[in-house]
Short mmCIF file of C-alpha atoms in Angstrom, two decimals:
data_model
loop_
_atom_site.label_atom_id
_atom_site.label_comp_id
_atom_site.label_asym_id
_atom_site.label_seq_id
_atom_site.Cartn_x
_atom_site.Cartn_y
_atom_site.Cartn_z
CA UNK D 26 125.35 107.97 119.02
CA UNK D 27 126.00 103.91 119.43
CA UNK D 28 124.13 104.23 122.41
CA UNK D 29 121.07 106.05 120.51
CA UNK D 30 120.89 103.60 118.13
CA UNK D 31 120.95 100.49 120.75
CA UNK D 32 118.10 102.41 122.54
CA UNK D 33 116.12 102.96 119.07
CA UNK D 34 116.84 98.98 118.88
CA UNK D 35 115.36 98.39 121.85
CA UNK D 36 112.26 100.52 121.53
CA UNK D 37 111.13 98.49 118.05
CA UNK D 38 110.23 95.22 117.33
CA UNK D 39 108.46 92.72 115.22
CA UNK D 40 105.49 91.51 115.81
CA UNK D 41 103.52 88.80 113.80
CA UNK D 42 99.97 88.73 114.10
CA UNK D 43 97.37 86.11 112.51
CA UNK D 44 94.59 87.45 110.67
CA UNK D 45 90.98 85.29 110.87
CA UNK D 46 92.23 83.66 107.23
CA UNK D 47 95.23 82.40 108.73
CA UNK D 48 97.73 84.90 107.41
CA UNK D 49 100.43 86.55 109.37
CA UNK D 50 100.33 89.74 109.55
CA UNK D 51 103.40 91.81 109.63
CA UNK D 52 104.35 95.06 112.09
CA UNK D 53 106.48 96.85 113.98
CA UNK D 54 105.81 98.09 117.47
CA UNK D 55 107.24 101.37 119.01
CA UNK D 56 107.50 100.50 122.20
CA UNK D 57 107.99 103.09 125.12
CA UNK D 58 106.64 101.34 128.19
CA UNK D 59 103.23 103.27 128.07
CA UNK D 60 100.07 100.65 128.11
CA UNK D 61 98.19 103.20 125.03
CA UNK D 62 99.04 102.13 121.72
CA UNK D 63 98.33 104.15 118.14
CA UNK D 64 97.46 102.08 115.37
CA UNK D 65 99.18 103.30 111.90
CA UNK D 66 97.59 101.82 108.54
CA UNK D 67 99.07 102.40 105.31
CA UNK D 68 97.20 102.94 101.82
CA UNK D 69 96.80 101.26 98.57
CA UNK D 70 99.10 98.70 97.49
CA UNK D 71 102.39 100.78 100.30
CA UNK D 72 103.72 99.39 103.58
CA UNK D 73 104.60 99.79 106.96
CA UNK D 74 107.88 101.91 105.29
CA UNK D 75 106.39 104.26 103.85
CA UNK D 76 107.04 107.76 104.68
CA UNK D 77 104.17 108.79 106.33
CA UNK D 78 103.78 106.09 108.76
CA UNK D 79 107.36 105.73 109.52
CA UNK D 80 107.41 109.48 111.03
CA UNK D 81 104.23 109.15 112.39
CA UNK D 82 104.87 106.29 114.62
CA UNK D 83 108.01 108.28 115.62
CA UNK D 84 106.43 111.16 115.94
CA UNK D 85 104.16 109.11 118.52
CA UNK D 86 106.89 107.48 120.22
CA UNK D 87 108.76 110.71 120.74
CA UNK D 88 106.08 111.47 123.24
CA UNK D 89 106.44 108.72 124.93
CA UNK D 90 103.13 107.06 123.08
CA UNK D 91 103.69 103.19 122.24
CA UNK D 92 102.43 102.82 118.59
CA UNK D 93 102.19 100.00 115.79
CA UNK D 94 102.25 99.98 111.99
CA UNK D 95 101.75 97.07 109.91
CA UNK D 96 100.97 95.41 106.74
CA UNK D 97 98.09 94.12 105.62
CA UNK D 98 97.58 90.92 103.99
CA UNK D 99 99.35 90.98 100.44
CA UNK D 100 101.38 94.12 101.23
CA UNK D 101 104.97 94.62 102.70
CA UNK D 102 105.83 91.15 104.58
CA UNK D 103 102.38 89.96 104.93
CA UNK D 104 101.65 87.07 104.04
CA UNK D 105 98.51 86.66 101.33
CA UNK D 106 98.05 87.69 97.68
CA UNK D 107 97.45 91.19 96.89
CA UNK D 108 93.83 92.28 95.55
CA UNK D 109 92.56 95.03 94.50
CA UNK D 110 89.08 96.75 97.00
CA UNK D 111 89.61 94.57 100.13
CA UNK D 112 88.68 97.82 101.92
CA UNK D 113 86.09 95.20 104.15
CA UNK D 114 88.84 92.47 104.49
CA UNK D 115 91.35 95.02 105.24
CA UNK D 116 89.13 96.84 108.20
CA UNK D 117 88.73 92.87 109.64
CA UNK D 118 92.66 92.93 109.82
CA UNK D 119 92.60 95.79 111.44
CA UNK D 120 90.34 94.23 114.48
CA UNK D 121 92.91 91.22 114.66
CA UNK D 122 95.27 93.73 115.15
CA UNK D 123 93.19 95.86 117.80
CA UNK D 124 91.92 92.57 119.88
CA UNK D 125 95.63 91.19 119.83
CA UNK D 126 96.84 93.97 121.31
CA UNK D 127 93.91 94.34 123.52
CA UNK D 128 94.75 90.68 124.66
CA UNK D 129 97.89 91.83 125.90
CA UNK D 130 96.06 94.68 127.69
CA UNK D 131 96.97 97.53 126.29
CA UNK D 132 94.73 100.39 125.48
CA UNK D 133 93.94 101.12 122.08
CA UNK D 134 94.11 104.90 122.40
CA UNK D 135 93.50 105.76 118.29
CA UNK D 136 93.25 104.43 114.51
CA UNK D 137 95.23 106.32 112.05
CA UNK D 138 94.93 105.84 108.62
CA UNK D 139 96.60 107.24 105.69
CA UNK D 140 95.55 106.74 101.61
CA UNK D 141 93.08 103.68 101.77
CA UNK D 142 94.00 102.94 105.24
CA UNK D 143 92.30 106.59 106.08
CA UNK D 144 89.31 104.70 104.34
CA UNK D 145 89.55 101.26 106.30
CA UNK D 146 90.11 103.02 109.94
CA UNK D 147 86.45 104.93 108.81
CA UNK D 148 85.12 101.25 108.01
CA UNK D 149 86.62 100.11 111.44
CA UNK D 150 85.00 102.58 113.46
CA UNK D 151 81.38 102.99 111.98
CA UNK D 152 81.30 98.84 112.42
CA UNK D 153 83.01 98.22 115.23
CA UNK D 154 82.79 101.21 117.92
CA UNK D 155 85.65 100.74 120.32
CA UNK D 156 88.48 103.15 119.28
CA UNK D 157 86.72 106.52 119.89
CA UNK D 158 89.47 108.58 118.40
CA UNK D 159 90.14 107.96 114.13
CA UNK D 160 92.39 109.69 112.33
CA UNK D 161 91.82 110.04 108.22
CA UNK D 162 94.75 111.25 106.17
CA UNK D 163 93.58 111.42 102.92
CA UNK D 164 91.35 109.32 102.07
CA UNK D 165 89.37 108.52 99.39
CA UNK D 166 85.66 109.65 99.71
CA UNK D 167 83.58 108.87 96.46
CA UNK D 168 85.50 105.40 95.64
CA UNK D 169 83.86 105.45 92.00
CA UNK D 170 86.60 107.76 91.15
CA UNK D 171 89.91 107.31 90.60
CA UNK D 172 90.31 104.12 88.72
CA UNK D 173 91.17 105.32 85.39
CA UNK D 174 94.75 106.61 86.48
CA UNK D 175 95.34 103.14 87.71
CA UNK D 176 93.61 101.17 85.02
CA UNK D 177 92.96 103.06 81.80
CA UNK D 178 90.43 104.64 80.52
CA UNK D 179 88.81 101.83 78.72
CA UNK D 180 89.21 99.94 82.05
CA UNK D 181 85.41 98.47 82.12
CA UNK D 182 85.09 97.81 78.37
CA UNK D 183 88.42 95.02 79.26
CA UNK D 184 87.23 93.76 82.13
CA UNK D 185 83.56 92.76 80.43
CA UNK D 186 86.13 90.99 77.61
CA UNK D 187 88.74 89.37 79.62
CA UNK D 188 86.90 88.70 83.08
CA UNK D 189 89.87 91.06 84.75
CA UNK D 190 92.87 94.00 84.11
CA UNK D 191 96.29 93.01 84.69
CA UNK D 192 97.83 96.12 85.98
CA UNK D 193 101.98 96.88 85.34
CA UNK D 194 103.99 99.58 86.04
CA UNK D 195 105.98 102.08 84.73
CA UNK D 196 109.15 99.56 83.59
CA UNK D 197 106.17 96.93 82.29
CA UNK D 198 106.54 94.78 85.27
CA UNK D 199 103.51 92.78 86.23
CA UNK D 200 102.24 94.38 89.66
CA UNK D 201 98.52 92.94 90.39
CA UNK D 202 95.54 91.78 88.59
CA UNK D 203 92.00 93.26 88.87
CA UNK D 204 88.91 91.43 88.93
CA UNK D 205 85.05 91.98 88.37
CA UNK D 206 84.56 90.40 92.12
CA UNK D 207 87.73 92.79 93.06
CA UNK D 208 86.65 95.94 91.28
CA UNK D 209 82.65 94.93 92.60
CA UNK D 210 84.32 94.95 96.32
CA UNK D 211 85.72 98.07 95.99
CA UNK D 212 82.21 99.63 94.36
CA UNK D 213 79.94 98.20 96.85
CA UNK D 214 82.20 99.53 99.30
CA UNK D 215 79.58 102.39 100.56
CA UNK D 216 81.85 105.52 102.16
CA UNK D 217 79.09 107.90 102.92
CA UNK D 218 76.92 105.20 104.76
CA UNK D 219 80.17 103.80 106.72
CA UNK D 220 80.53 107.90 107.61
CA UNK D 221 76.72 108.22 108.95
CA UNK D 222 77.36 104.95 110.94
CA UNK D 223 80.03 106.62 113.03
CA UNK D 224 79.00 107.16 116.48
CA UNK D 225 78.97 110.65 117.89
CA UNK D 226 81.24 109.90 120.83
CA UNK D 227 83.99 108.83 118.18
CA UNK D 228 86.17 111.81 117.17
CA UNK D 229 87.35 111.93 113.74
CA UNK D 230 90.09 113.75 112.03
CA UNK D 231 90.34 114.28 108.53
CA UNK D 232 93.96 115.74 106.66
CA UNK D 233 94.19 116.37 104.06
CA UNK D 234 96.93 118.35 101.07
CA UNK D 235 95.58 121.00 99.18
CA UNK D 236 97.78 120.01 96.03
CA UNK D 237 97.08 116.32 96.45
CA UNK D 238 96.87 114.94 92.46
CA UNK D 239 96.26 111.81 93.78
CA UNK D 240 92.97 111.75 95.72
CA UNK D 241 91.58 115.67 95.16
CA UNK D 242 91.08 117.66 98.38
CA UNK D 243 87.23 117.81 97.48
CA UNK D 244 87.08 114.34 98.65
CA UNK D 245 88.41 115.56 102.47
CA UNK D 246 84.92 118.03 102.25
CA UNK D 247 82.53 115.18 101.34
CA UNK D 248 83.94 113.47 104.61
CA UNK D 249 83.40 116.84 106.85
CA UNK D 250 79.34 116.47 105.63
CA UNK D 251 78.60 113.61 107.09
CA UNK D 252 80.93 112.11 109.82
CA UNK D 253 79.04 113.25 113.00
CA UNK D 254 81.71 114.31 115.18
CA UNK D 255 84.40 115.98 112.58
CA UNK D 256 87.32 118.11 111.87
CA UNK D 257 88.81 118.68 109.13
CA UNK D 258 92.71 120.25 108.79
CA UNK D 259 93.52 120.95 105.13
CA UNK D 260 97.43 121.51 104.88
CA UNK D 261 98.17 124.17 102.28
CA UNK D 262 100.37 122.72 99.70
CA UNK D 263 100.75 119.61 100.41
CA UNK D 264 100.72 116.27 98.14
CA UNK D 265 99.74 113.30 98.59
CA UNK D 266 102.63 111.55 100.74
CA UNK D 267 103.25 115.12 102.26
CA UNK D 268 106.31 115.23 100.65
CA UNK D 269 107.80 118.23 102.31
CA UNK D 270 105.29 119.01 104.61
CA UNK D 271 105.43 116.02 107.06
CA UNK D 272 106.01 118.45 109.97
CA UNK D 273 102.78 119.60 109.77
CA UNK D 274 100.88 116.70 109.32
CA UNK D 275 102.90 114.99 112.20
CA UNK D 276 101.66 118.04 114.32
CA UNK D 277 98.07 117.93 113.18
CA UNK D 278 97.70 114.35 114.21
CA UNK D 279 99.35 115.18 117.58
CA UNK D 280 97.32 117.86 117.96
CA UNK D 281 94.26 115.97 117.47
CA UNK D 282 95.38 113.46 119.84
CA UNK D 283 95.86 116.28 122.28
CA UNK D 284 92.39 117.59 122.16
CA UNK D 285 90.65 114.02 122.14
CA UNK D 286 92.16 113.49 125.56
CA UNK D 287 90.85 116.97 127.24
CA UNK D 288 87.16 115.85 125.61
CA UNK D 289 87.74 112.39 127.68
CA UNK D 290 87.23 114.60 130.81
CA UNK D 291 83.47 115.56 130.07
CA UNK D 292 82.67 111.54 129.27
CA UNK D 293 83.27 109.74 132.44
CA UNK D 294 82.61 106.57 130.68
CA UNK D 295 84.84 106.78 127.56
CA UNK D 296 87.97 107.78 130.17
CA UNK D 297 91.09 105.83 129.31
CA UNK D 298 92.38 103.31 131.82
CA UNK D 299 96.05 104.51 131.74
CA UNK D 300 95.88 108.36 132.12
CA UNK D 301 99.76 108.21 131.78
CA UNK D 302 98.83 109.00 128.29
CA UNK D 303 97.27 112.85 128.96
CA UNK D 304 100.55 113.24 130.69
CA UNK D 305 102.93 112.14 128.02
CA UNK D 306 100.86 114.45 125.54
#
């Protein structure tokens, strides 16, 4: 068992990376030798910790598949402030991440995204073009909705008469404040024209719980309408965070993974430099 855990050790590490703002962005890698790499992103206001992203990085590194989860700025140990939207800021940390790791030539096999990040991987790819496999775990399609659970229903009628929403939680402790640039971000932030603007070589997945209270599963169908090259895997039962069904979404994603590497074979020019990848999977 000592010996497990000095392995486990081993295998993960920190790594800092600098956004283009200057602010260090925090992560750790999975490391198992293999050149591919799986980029995890968590959601709204979370962290690298969370459930979900934990287990799927070890998920991934159980098969022998090198992947990295991080923070973005103003979440976890990343350094900047916390704003609400950033869904375009976050995507742009994203690509620091991706060309980092690029620059120290490894092969950025797939985005995976759950929460907001499922929304920010979808931003990545229909901007940026070079990770052909995305994974969405429930994102957030029609980002008009969804506010008032956060902010109150009168939400817009104190914003026009205080210029922005300070938001606390539960115990009244101050967690962020909300501005009309902020809440603007996140409105102008156009999901269904991101979606069209996905190529048709990239290969999305979408996953999403059919009890989710959080973001409702209708939002997982609006994505299956327009993304060109879709599929969608609704889990029967499951919440938000996948509370107790994290098997399954763990062998969803894997899955996935799976099939996007057998497609490789009839596209000659997408094929991965390190095939040690199809093996490992």
């Amino acid at each position: 068992m000592t010996r497990s855990l000095a392995d486990r050790a081993v295998q993960q590490r920190r790594v800092v990376i600098e956004n283009n703002h200057g602010e260090k962005l925090s992560g750790i890698l999975h490391e198992t030798g293999s050149k591919q790499l799986v980029i995890v992103c968590h959601g709204f206001q979370s962290s690298k910790e969370r459930i979900p992203m934990v287990n799927l990085a070890a998920a991934l590194e159980k098969e022998g598949i090198s992947a990295f989860r991080f923070d973005f700025a103003g979440n976890g140990e990343s350094e900047g402030l916390f704003q609400y939207g950033n869904y375009r800021r976050e995507a742009e940390d994203l690509r620091a991440v991706v060309q980092y790791f690029r620059g120290e030539n490894r092969v950025i096999s797939a985005v995976i995204g759950h929460s907001k990040g499922g929304n920010v991987v979808l931003l990545y790819a229909s901007k940026y073009n070079d990770v052909h496999t995305v994974v969405n775990i429930s994102g957030r399609f029609n980002l008009e909705k969804g506010m008032e659970g956060r902010l109150g229903k009168d939400f817009l009628l104190r914003l026009q008469q205080h210029g922005y929403i300070d938001v606390f939680n539960r115990k009244g402790k101050f967690e962020y404040r909300v501005t009309e640039e902020s809440l603007k971000d996140r409105l102008t932030t156009d999901t269904r024209a991101a979606c069209l603007l996905i190529q048709q070589e990239c290969r999305v997945l979408t996953v999403h719980g059919s009890m989710d209270k959080i973001v409702p599963v209708e939002d997982a169908l609006e994505f299956a309408k327009f993304i060109p090259n879709h599929k969608l895997n609704i889990i029967k039962g499951a919440d938000h965070e996948y509370t107790s069904h994290q098997g399954e979404l763990t062998s969803a994603v894997l899955d996935f993974l799976r099939e996007s590497l057998n497609a490789e074979k009839d596209m000659p020019k997408l094929l991965l430099k390190d095939h040690s990848f199809r093996s490992r999977l």
